Amino acid sequence: MGAPPKLDAPIITPQELAEADGILFGFPTRFGMMAAQMKAFFDATGGLWREQSLAGKPAGIFFSTGTQGGGQETTALTTVTQLTHHGMVFVPVGYTFGAKLFDMDKVQGGSPYGAGTFAADGSRWPSEMELEHAFHQGQYFASIAKKLKGSA
């Protein structure tokens, strides 16, 4: 799609998803939904869907948008359809992060659907609060995944 490859980032195959106890998907948005590359990755999971290999697995999302109106919540909502077709259990972070999510004094990404950041043109790095929200989401998600695995 014209983006340079990230040679230092590990690459997972769709088939490897079946090995996970839970999956937190992270991706940038394009026009209020997941980027085409991520959609292509989900499209490659047809065999997993046919076998229902991901059914019952917890899944969550986090995201990055270029602007405040870039679609953080619409990205989450349109991603839920992918998870639903696989029978995955969507685990939103909700408002478990607390009052920091309501701070209106600073520009910050994130929502009850998942942690997020505003990347602008790629030059803005996540704020301390956005990083804390992401860390919290990871801990919260892992606790839910552990509970689900323990009850199986």
Short mmCIF file of C-alpha atoms in Angstrom, two decimals:
data_model
loop_
_atom_site.label_atom_id
_atom_site.label_comp_id
_atom_site.label_asym_id
_atom_site.label_seq_id
_atom_site.Cartn_x
_atom_site.Cartn_y
_atom_site.Cartn_z
CA MET A 1 0.00 0.00 0.00
CA GLY A 2 3.04 2.24 -0.31
CA ALA A 3 4.11 2.22 3.35
CA PRO A 4 7.73 1.24 3.88
CA PRO A 5 8.21 -2.17 5.53
CA LYS A 6 9.09 -2.23 9.21
CA LEU A 7 11.93 -4.73 9.08
CA ASP A 8 12.57 -4.64 12.84
CA ALA A 9 8.96 -5.52 13.78
CA PRO A 10 7.98 -9.16 14.18
CA ILE A 11 5.32 -10.39 11.77
CA ILE A 12 2.61 -12.79 12.86
CA THR A 13 0.70 -15.02 10.49
CA PRO A 14 -3.07 -15.38 10.77
CA GLN A 15 -2.64 -19.06 11.69
CA GLU A 16 -0.58 -18.13 14.76
CA LEU A 17 -3.60 -16.34 16.26
CA ALA A 18 -5.11 -19.72 17.16
CA GLU A 19 -2.22 -20.36 19.58
CA ALA A 20 -2.96 -17.27 21.70
CA ASP A 21 -4.96 -17.22 24.93
CA GLY A 22 -6.18 -13.75 23.96
CA ILE A 23 -5.35 -11.07 21.41
CA LEU A 24 -5.03 -7.30 21.70
CA PHE A 25 -5.06 -5.91 18.17
CA GLY A 26 -3.42 -2.54 17.60
CA PHE A 27 -3.51 -0.54 14.39
CA PRO A 28 -3.78 2.89 12.82
CA THR A 29 -7.03 4.12 11.38
CA ARG A 30 -7.86 5.18 7.87
CA PHE A 31 -11.05 7.17 7.29
CA GLY A 32 -12.63 6.01 10.56
CA MET A 33 -11.86 2.30 10.32
CA MET A 34 -8.90 -0.07 10.44
CA ALA A 35 -6.22 0.43 7.82
CA ALA A 36 -6.53 -1.69 4.67
CA GLN A 37 -3.47 -3.71 5.62
CA MET A 38 -5.18 -4.81 8.84
CA LYS A 39 -8.39 -5.59 6.99
CA ALA A 40 -6.36 -7.72 4.57
CA PHE A 41 -4.90 -9.56 7.57
CA PHE A 42 -8.41 -10.25 8.90
CA ASP A 43 -9.49 -11.34 5.41
CA ALA A 44 -6.70 -13.93 5.51
CA THR A 45 -8.27 -15.56 8.60
CA GLY A 46 -10.99 -17.33 6.58
CA GLY A 47 -9.62 -20.76 7.42
CA LEU A 48 -9.65 -19.92 11.13
CA TRP A 49 -13.25 -18.72 10.76
CA ARG A 50 -14.27 -21.92 8.97
CA GLU A 51 -12.80 -24.02 11.81
CA GLN A 52 -13.93 -21.52 14.49
CA SER A 53 -10.38 -21.60 15.85
CA LEU A 54 -10.74 -18.17 17.47
CA ALA A 55 -14.21 -18.71 18.98
CA GLY A 56 -14.30 -17.91 22.67
CA LYS A 57 -10.92 -16.17 22.70
CA PRO A 58 -10.86 -12.72 24.31
CA ALA A 59 -9.94 -9.87 21.99
CA GLY A 60 -9.41 -6.17 22.49
CA ILE A 61 -8.19 -3.25 20.43
CA PHE A 62 -6.09 -0.12 20.67
CA PHE A 63 -5.57 2.43 17.94
CA SER A 64 -3.93 5.52 16.59
CA THR A 65 -5.54 8.28 14.57
CA GLY A 66 -4.11 11.28 12.79
CA THR A 67 -6.60 13.76 14.22
CA GLN A 68 -9.11 14.12 17.05
CA GLY A 69 -11.93 13.50 14.61
CA GLY A 70 -10.03 10.62 13.01
CA GLY A 71 -12.41 7.90 14.10
CA GLN A 72 -11.11 6.22 17.24
CA GLU A 73 -14.58 5.04 18.28
CA THR A 74 -15.79 4.20 14.76
CA THR A 75 -12.63 2.17 14.26
CA ALA A 76 -13.46 0.18 17.39
CA LEU A 77 -17.07 -0.34 16.34
CA THR A 78 -16.17 -1.50 12.83
CA THR A 79 -13.53 -3.85 14.24
CA VAL A 80 -16.08 -5.57 16.47
CA THR A 81 -17.70 -7.05 13.33
CA GLN A 82 -14.47 -8.91 12.55
CA LEU A 83 -14.27 -10.26 16.09
CA THR A 84 -17.95 -11.22 16.10
CA HIS A 85 -17.69 -13.32 12.95
CA HIS A 86 -14.92 -15.28 14.62
CA GLY A 87 -16.95 -15.72 17.81
CA MET A 88 -14.33 -13.87 19.82
CA VAL A 89 -15.21 -12.24 23.14
CA PHE A 90 -14.71 -8.47 22.86
CA VAL A 91 -13.08 -7.11 26.02
CA PRO A 92 -13.30 -3.31 26.06
CA VAL A 93 -11.35 -1.45 28.71
CA GLY A 94 -14.51 0.45 29.67
CA TYR A 95 -13.98 3.22 32.19
CA THR A 96 -11.79 1.03 34.41
CA PHE A 97 -8.93 3.50 33.85
CA GLY A 98 -10.79 6.04 35.96
CA ALA A 99 -11.02 9.81 35.92
CA LYS A 100 -7.95 10.42 33.74
CA LEU A 101 -10.02 9.51 30.70
CA PHE A 102 -12.25 12.52 31.46
CA ASP A 103 -9.42 15.08 31.60
CA MET A 104 -10.27 17.82 29.11
CA ASP A 105 -7.20 19.98 29.78
CA LYS A 106 -4.96 18.11 27.34
CA VAL A 107 -5.26 16.49 23.95
CA GLN A 108 -5.49 12.75 24.51
CA GLY A 109 -6.66 9.70 22.68
CA GLY A 110 -8.42 6.63 23.98
CA SER A 111 -11.96 5.68 24.83
CA PRO A 112 -13.86 2.99 26.71
CA TYR A 113 -13.32 0.79 23.62
CA GLY A 114 -9.54 0.85 24.00
CA ALA A 115 -6.40 2.88 24.47
CA GLY A 116 -5.52 5.31 21.72
CA THR A 117 -3.31 8.14 20.66
CA PHE A 118 -3.35 10.98 18.17
CA ALA A 119 -0.32 10.61 15.94
CA ALA A 120 -0.90 13.66 13.73
CA ASP A 121 1.40 13.22 10.73
CA GLY A 122 3.41 10.64 12.65
CA SER A 123 5.46 13.21 14.52
CA ARG A 124 3.43 13.17 17.77
CA TRP A 125 4.36 10.52 20.31
CA PRO A 126 1.82 9.14 22.82
CA SER A 127 1.44 11.27 25.94
CA GLU A 128 2.18 9.94 29.41
CA MET A 129 -1.55 9.55 30.05
CA GLU A 130 -2.07 7.67 26.77
CA LEU A 131 0.79 5.31 27.67
CA GLU A 132 -0.69 4.77 31.15
CA HIS A 133 -4.06 4.00 29.58
CA ALA A 134 -2.43 1.47 27.24
CA PHE A 135 -0.54 -0.17 30.12
CA HIS A 136 -3.76 -0.34 32.14
CA GLN A 137 -5.60 -1.88 29.20
CA GLY A 138 -2.91 -4.55 28.87
CA GLN A 139 -3.13 -5.43 32.55
CA TYR A 140 -6.93 -5.42 32.54
CA PHE A 141 -7.11 -7.52 29.38
CA ALA A 142 -4.61 -10.06 30.74
CA SER A 143 -6.68 -10.44 33.93
CA ILE A 144 -9.82 -11.16 31.89
CA ALA A 145 -7.98 -13.58 29.59
CA LYS A 146 -6.60 -15.41 32.63
CA LYS A 147 -10.09 -15.70 34.15
CA LEU A 148 -11.54 -17.02 30.90
CA LYS A 149 -8.72 -19.53 30.47
CA GLY A 150 -9.09 -20.70 34.08
CA SER A 151 -12.82 -21.31 33.67
CA ALA A 152 -12.40 -23.36 30.49
#
